[in-house]
XYZ file of C-alpha atoms in Angstrom:
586
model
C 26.605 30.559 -6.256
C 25.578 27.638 -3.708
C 28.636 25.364 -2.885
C 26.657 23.477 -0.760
C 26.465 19.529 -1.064
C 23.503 17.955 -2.149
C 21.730 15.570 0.920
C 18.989 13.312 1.438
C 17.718 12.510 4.645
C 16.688 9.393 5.951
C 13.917 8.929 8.953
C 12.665 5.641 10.138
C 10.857 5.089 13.674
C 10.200 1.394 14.264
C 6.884 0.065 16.540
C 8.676 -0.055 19.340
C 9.374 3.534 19.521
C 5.462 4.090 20.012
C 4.133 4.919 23.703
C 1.034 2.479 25.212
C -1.445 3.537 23.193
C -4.577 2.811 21.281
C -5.071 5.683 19.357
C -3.904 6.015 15.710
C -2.207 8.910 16.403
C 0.123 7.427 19.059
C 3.519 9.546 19.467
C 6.672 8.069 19.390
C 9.241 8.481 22.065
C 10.659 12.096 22.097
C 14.546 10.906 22.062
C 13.603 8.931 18.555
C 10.312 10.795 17.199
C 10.263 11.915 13.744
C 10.678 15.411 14.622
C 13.398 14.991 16.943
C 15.463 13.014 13.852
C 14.484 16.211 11.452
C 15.832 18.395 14.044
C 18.878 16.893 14.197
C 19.536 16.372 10.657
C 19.058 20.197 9.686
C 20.887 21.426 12.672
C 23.676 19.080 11.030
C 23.255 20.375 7.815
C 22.879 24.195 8.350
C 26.587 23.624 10.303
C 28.374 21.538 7.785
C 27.152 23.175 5.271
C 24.703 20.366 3.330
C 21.337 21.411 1.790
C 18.921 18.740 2.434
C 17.045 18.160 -1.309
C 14.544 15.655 -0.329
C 13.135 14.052 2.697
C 12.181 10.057 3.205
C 10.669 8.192 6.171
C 9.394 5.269 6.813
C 7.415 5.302 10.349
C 6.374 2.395 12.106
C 9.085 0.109 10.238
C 11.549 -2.031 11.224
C 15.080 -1.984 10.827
C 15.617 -5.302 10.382
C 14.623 -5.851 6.652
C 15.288 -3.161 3.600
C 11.704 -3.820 2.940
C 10.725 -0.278 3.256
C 9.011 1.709 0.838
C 11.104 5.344 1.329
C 13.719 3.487 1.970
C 13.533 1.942 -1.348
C 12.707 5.209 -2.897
C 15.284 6.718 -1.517
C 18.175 4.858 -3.099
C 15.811 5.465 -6.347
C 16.836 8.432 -6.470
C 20.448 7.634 -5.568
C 20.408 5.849 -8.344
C 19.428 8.124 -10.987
C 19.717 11.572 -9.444
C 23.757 12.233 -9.973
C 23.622 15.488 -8.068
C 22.812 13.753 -4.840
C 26.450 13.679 -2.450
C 24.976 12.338 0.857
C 22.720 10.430 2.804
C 22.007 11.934 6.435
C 20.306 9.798 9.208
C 20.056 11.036 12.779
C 21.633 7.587 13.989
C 23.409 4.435 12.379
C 20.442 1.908 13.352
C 17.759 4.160 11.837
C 19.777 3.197 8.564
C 19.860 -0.691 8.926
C 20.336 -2.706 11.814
C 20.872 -6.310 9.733
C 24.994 -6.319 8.411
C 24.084 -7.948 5.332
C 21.965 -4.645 4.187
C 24.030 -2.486 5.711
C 27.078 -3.761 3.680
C 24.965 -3.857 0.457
C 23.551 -0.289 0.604
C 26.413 0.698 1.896
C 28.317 -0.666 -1.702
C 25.528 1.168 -3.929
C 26.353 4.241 -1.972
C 29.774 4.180 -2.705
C 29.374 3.208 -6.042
C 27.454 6.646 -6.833
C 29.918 8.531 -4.488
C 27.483 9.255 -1.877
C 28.393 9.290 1.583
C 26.747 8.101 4.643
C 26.636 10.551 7.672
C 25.070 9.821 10.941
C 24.429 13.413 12.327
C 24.614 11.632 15.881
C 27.852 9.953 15.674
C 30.228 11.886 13.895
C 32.691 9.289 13.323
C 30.388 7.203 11.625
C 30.934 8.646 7.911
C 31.815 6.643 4.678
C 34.304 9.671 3.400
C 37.071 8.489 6.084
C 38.747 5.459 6.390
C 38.194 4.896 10.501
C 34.557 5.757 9.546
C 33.904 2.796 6.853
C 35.750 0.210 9.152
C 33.429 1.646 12.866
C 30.060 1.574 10.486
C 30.811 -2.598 10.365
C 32.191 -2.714 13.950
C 28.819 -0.767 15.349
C 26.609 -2.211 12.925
C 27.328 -5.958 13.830
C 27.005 -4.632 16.949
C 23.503 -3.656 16.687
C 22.529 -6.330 14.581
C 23.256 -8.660 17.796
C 21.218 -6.670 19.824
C 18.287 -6.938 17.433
C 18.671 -10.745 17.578
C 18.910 -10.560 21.243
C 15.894 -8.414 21.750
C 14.059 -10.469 19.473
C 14.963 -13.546 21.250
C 13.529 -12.300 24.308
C 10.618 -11.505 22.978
C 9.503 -14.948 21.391
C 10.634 -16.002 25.022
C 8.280 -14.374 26.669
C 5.420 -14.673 23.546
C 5.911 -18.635 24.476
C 5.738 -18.586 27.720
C 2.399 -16.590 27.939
C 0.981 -18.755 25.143
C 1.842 -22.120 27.425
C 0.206 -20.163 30.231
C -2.811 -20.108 27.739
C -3.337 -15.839 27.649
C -3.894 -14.466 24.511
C -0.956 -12.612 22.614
C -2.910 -9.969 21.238
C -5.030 -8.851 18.126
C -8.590 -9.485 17.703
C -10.392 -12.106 20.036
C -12.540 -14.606 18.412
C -15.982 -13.363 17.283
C -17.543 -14.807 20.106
C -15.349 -13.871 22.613
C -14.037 -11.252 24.463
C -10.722 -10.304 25.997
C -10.129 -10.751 30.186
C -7.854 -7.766 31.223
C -7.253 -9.603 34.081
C -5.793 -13.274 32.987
C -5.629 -12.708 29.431
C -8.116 -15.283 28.346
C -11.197 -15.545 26.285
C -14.768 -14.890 28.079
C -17.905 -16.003 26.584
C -19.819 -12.946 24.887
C -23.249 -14.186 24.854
C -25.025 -12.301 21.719
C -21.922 -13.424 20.160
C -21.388 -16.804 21.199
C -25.277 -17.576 20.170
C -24.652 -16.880 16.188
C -21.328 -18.866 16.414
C -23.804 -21.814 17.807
C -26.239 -21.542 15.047
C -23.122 -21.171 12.283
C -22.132 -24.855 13.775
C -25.460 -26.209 13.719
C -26.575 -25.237 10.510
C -23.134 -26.070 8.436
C -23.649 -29.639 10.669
C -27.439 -30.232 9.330
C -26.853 -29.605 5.640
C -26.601 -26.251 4.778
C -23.678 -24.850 3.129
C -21.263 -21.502 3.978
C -23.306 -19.740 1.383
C -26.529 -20.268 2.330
C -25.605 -19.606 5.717
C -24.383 -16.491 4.835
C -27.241 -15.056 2.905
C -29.482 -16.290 6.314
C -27.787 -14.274 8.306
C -27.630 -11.363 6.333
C -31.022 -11.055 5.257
C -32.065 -11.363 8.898
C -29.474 -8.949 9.686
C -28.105 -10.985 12.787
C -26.429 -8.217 15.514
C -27.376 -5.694 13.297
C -25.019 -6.499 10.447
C -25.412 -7.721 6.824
C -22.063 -7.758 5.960
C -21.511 -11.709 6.931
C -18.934 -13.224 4.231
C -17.640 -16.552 3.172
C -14.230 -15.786 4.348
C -15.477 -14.976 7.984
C -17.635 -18.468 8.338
C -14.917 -20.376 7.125
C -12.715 -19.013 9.490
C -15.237 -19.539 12.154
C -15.818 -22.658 11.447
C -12.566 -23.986 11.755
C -11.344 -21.829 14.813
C -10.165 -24.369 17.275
C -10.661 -21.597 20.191
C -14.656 -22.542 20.377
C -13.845 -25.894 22.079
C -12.273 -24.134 24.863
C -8.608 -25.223 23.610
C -5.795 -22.277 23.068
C -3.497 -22.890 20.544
C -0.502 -20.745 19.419
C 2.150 -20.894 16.739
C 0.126 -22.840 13.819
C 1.864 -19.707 11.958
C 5.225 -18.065 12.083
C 5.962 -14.818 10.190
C 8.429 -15.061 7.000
C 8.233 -11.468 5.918
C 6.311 -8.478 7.027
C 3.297 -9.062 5.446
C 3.889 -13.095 4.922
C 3.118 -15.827 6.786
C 3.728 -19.969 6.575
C 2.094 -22.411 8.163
C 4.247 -24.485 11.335
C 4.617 -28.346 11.396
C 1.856 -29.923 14.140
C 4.662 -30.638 16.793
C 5.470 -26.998 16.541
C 2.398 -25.863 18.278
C 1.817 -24.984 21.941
C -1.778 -26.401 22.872
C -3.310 -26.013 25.919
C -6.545 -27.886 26.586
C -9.647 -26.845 28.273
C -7.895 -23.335 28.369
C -11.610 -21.083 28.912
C -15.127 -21.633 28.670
C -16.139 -23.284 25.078
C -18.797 -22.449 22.616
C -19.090 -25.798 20.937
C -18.054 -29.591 21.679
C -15.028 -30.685 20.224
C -17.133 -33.415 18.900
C -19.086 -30.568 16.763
C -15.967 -29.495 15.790
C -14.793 -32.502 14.523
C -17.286 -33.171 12.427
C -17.251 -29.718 10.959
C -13.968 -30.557 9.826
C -14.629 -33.402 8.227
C -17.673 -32.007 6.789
C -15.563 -29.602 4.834
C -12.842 -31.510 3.623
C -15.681 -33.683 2.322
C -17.436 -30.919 0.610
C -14.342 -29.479 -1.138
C -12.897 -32.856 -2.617
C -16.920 -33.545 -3.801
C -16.595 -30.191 -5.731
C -13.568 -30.414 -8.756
C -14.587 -26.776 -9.501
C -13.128 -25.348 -6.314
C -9.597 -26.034 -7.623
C -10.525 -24.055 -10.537
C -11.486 -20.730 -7.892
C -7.964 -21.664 -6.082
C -6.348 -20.541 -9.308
C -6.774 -17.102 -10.450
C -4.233 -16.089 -12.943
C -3.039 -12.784 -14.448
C -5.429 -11.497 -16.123
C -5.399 -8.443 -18.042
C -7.905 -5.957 -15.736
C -6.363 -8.083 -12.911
C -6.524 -5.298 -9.689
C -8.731 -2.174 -12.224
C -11.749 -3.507 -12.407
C -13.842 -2.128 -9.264
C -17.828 -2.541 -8.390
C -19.997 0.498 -7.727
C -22.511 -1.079 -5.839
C -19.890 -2.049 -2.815
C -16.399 -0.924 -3.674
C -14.501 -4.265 -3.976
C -12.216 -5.138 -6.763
C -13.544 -7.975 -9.319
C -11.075 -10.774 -9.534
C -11.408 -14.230 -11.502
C -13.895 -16.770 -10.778
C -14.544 -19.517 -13.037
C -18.236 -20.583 -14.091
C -19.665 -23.339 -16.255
C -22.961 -22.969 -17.862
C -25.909 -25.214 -18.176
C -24.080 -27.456 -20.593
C -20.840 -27.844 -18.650
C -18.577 -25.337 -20.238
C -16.395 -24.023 -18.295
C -15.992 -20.021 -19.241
C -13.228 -17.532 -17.323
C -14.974 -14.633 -15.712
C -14.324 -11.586 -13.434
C -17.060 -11.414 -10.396
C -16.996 -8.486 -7.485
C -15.124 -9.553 -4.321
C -17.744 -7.933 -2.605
C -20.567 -10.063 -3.482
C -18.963 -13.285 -3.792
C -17.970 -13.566 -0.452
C -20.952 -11.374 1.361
C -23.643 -11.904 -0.859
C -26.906 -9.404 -0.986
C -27.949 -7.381 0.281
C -24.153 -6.251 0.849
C -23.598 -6.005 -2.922
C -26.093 -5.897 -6.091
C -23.806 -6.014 -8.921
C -23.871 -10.151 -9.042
C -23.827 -10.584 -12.628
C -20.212 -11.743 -13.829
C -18.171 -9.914 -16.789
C -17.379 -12.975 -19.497
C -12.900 -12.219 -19.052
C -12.624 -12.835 -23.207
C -15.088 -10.170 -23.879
C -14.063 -7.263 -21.278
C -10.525 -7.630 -22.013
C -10.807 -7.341 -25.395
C -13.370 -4.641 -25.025
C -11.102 -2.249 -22.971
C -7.927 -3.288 -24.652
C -9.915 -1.543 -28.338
C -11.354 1.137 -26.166
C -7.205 1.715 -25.218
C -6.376 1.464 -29.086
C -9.069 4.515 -29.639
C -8.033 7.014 -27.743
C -3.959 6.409 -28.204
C -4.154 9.041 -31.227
C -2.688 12.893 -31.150
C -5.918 14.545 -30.553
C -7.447 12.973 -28.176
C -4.326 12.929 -26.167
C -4.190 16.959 -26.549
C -7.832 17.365 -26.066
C -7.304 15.902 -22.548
C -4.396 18.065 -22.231
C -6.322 20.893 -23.290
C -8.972 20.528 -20.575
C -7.003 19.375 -17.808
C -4.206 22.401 -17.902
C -7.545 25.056 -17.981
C -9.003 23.027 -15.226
C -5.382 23.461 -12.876
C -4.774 26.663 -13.862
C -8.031 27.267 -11.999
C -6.379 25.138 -9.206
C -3.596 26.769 -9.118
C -5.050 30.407 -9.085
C -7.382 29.738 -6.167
C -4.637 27.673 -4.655
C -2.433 30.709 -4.860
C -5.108 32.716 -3.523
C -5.753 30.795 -0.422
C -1.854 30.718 0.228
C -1.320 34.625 0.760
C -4.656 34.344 3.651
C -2.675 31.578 4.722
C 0.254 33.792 5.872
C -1.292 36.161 7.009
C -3.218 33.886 9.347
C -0.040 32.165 10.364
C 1.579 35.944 11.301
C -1.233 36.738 12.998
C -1.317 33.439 15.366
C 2.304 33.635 15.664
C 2.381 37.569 17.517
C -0.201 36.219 19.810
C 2.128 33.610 20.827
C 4.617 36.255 21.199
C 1.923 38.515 23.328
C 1.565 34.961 25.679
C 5.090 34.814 26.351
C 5.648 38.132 27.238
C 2.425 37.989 29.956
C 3.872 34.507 31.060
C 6.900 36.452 31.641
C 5.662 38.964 33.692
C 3.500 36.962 36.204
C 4.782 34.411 39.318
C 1.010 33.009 38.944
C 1.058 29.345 38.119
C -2.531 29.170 36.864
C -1.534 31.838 34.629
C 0.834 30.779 33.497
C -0.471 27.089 32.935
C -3.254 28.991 30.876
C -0.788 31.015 28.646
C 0.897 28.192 27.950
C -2.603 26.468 26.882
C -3.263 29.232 24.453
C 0.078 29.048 23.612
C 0.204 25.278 22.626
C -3.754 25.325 21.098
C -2.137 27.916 18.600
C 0.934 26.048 17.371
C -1.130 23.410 16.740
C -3.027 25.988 14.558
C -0.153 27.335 12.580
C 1.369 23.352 11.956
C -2.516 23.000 10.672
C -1.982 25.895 8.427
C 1.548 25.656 7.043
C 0.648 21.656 6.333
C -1.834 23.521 4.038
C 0.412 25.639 3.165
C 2.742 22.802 1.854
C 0.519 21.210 -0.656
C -0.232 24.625 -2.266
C 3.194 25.479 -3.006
C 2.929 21.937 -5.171
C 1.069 23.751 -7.541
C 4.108 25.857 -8.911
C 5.677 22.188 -9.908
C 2.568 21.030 -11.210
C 2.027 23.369 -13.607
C 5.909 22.836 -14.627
C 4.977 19.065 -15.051
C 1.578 19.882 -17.426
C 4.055 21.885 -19.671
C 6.495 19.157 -20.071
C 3.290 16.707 -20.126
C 2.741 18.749 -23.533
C 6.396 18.372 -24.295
C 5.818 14.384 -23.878
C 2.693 13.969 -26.013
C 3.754 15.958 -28.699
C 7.182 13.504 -29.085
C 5.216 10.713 -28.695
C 3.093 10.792 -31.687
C 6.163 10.840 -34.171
C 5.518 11.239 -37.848
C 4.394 8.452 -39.241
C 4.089 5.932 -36.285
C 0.982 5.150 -35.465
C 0.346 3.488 -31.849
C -3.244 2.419 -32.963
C -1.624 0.172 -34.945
C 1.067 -1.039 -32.406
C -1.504 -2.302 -30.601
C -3.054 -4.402 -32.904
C -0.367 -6.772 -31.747
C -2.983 -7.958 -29.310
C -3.310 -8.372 -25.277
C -0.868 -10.776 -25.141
C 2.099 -8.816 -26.783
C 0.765 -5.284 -25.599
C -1.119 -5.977 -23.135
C 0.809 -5.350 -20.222
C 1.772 -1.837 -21.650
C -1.416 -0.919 -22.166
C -3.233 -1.831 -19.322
C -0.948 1.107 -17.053
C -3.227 3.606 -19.387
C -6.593 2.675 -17.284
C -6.433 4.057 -13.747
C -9.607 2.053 -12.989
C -13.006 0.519 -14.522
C -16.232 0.870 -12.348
C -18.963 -1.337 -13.054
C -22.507 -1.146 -12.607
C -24.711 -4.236 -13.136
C -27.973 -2.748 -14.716
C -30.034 -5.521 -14.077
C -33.456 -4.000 -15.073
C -31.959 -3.199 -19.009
C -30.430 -6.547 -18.571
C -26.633 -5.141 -18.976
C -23.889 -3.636 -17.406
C -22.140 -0.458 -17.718
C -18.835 0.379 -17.773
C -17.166 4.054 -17.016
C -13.320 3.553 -17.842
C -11.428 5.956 -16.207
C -7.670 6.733 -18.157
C -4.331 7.531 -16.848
C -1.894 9.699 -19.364
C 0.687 10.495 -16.518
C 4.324 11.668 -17.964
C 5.488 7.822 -16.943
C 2.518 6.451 -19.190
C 3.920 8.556 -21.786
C 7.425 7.931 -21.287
C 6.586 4.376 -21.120
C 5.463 4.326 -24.859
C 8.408 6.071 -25.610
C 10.386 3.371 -24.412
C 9.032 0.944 -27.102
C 9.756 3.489 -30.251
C 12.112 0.827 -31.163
C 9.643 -1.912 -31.132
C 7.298 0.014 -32.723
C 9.534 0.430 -35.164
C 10.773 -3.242 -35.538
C 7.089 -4.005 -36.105
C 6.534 -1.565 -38.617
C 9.495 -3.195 -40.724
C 8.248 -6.729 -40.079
C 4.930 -5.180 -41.803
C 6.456 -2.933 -44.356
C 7.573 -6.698 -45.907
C 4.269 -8.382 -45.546
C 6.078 -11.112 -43.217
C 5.437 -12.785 -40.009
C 7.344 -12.461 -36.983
C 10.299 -14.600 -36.952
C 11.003 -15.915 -33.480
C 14.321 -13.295 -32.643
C 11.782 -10.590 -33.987
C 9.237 -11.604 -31.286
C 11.742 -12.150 -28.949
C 13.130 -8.829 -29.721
C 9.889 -6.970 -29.192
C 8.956 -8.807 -25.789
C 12.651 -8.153 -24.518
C 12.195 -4.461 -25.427
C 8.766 -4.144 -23.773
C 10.337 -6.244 -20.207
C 12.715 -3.653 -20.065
C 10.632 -0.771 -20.480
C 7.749 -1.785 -17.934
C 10.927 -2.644 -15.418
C 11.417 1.079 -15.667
C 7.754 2.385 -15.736
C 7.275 0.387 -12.309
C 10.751 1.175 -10.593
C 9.062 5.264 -10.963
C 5.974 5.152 -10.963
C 5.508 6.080 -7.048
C 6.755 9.242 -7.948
C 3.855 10.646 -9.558
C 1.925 13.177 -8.487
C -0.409 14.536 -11.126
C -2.762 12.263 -13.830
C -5.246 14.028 -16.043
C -7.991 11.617 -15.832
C -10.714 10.982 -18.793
C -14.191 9.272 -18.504
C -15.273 6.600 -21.039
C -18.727 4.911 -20.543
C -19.092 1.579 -22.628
């Protein structure tokens, strides 16, 4: 019988852990890497007798926020996985470094009895008293050195930036980088198509046309010019020769606002320009002109949820479509969805440039949703999907047993390496053992990484069989989704739209139409999801059993019931791993 408590452990490695280095796969410092916090936490474990039932890491994040993904999933599972007794982290500040989250997680924790261990610092463990009260003491402590540290840093940031050298990133396009004093030098080929951008935006033409001219000549070898690149060109104070810094300050990890004037450093005439300030100028004014003369730019600034909002994507170029309002000969304005792709690079980037009417695809997928929510085509997919894993799973299987024997193999000529590195005083020997040695562990992580995702297949074949379990429940006798749904986008909508993984479109412009090939998702959380609304479903069929309307509380009832049913589909959704997908071409 296995006594042992229950663990999850926790990994985070921040930015600043990460060596000088430009390539992706930069390593972290050994004292905090990933594998050095593993190693820690198991060695823990096997001695104090925890298993370890899930791992979660968040790499290159920042201790400073609880805005981390695994971090989030992690107390997830805290949350609704009662056989969990401990979280396991190789140090306090790899948990939280800010007191205020610290305290907070620290309060769900207890609230699910699970304790907090820090493999590195014994004494730092929620199941004592001394341990609760030195976890506020230390982590106040660190908090102040993040502050400090921080401090420093926009110290320094400032003081380069009044210096006028360039705080990193991507130069100007235009420009390149002087290793030397940190500032901008003219690139020529560059600096030539920023010139013509000016000049032609100056004498009348507009960022479109510009765009499409420089694509269709192909200017540097690119067509891939977009509106979103001239704008910001355009008004990119750096061309006059002036550096400024701090016209934005970060609010969030991904979220930035904009600073008052006085809160910018400026420093005039910092390296060469590409332009006259006076071009600049009237650039600016140009295009504050142009976008009060044009009332149906507001309209573009506002883009709504709509239902296909994020699913729809273009097969020509890959972008999502997202609203973009259009009026028609007479005037009328009509909502529509238009690829990303094309509206802002144009051809010959993108071909699909006709526009889906929003009223008519939404209403088209949201029927094409109602068709297939019926018992047999929800076991036909089953049907074809478990034959098609079980083929998976087989060959998976298959591979895994040459797997291990590959890995045996590579691991006794380690072995035979360190027994001739053992026997020889030569240090170019032993330099080259140690070569062969390294290249082959390299070769087994390879293999057992391989290894790993083929040992999924064991679970997903457990999740197809409760998958059956699911759809079978769903369809209840007589309850009929199809006509759920009938309820419209409005009430439904938002339930229905999780069942379409995505929509790729194809402008046929020769047949004069465009195709759509709707791609489904019936995960166990999609089906779960509709089992969540059996009581709405049912509190609609009443509401038509008496040949009434919806009275207000009824609406309200359904729409509460629905809330509280997507809060749940999203709060789990990250956790799936298998979707049988089906086809649908409109």
């Amino acid at each position: 019988m296995n006594n042992k408590k229950k663990a999850l452990a926790y990994i985070r490695v921040s930015r600043l852990g990460r060596e000088k280095s430009k390539s992706e796969n930069a390593r972290f410092r050994d004292k905090e890497s990933p594998q050095t916090q593993m190693e820690h936490i198991k060695r823990y474990c096997e001695q104090k007798g925890y298993e370890i039932i899930n791992v979660f890491e968040d790499l290159d994040y920042s201790g400073g926020t609880d805005d981390r993904p695994d971090f989030q999933k992690m107390f997830h599972e805290i949350r609704t996985n009662k056989d969990v007794d401990a979280v396991i982290v190789y140090s306090l500040s790899r948990f939280a470094r800010d007191v205020l989250d610290l305290n907070k997680y620290l309060v769900v924790l207890e609230e699910h009895k699970v304790d907090f261990v820090s493999c590195t610092e014994e004494f730092l463990r929620t199941d004592t008293m001394y341990g609760k009260f030195l976890i506020n003491i230390i982590g106040a402590v660190a908090q102040l050195q993040r502050e400090q540290i921080a401090e420093n840093v926009r110290d320094n940031m400032r003081n380069k930036a009044l210096r006028g050298q360039f705080l990193g990133g991507i130069p100007p396009f235009g420009y390149v980088l002087n290793e030397d004093n940190q500032k901008f030098v003219i690139k020529e080929e560059e600096a030539e198509v920023v010139k013509l951008i000016f000049d032609r935006y100056i004498n009348g033409d507009g960022i479109i046309k510009i765009r499409n001219y420089l694509n269709k000549n192909a200017f540097l070898g690119r067509d891939d010019y977009s509106v979103g690149t001239l704008q910001s060109i355009l008004k990119n104070v750096h061309y006059t020769g002036d550096y400024v810094y701090s016209k934005r300050k970060n609010i969030s990890r991904t979220k930035k606002k904009k600073t008052d004037e006085e809160e910018w450093i400026i420093v005039e005439n910092n390296h060469p320009p590409i332009i006259s300030k006076q071009q600049y100028l009237s650039v600016q004014k140009l295009m504050k002109k142009r976008n009060r003369s044009n009332p149906e730019n507001l309209d573009k600034r506002v883009s709504g949820n709509q239902f296909l909002s994020g699913i729809l994507q273009c097969s020509s170029c890959g972008h999502k479509y997202y609203h973009g309002p259009k009026r028609n000969g007479s005037g009328n304005k009509f909502d529509y969805y238009v690829c990303g792709g094309y509206k802002t690079k144009g051809k010959p980037y993108c071909t699909n440039k006709r526009g889906l009417r929003i009223d008519w695809v939404d209403q088209l997928i949201h029927d094409s949703i109602t068709e297939v929510l019926n018992k047999d085509t929800f076991l036909n997919m089953y049907k074809q999907t478990f034959s098609d894993m079980i083929k998976e799973i087989e060959a998976g299987l298959s591979e895994s047993a040459e797997i291990t024997k590959e890995i045996d193999r590579l691991k006794d000529e380690q072995s035979r390496y360190l027994k001739l590195i053992v026997r020889t005083d030569n240090d170019q020997l032993i330099n080259q053992y140690e070569g062969e040695i390294q290249f082959r562990n390299e070769e087994i992580e390879n293999l057992e990484g391989k290894l790993k995702d083929n040992s999924k297949n064991e679970k997903t074949k457990e999740m197809l069989i409760e998958l059956k379990k699911l759809i079978e429940e769903m369809f209840f006798e007589g309850e009929n989704f199809k006509e759920f749904v009938v309820l419209g986008i409005n009430q439904v909508g938002p339930i229905t739209r999780n069942f379409v993984r995505v929509v790729e479109i194809q402008d046929e412009e020769e047949f004069n139409r465009t195709k759509l090939d709707i791609t489904f998702a019936f995960r166990k959380e999609e089906l779960k999801l509709l089992l969540n609304i059996k009581s709405a479903f049912k509190l609609y069929n009443r509401m038509k059993a008496n040949k009434n309307e919806l009275t207000e509380n009824e609406a309200k009832g359904i729409q509460e019931i629905i809330d509280k049913a997507l809060n749940e589909y999203n709060n789990c959704v990250y956790n799936v791993e298998f979707g049988p997908p089906v086809s649908y071409k409109l």
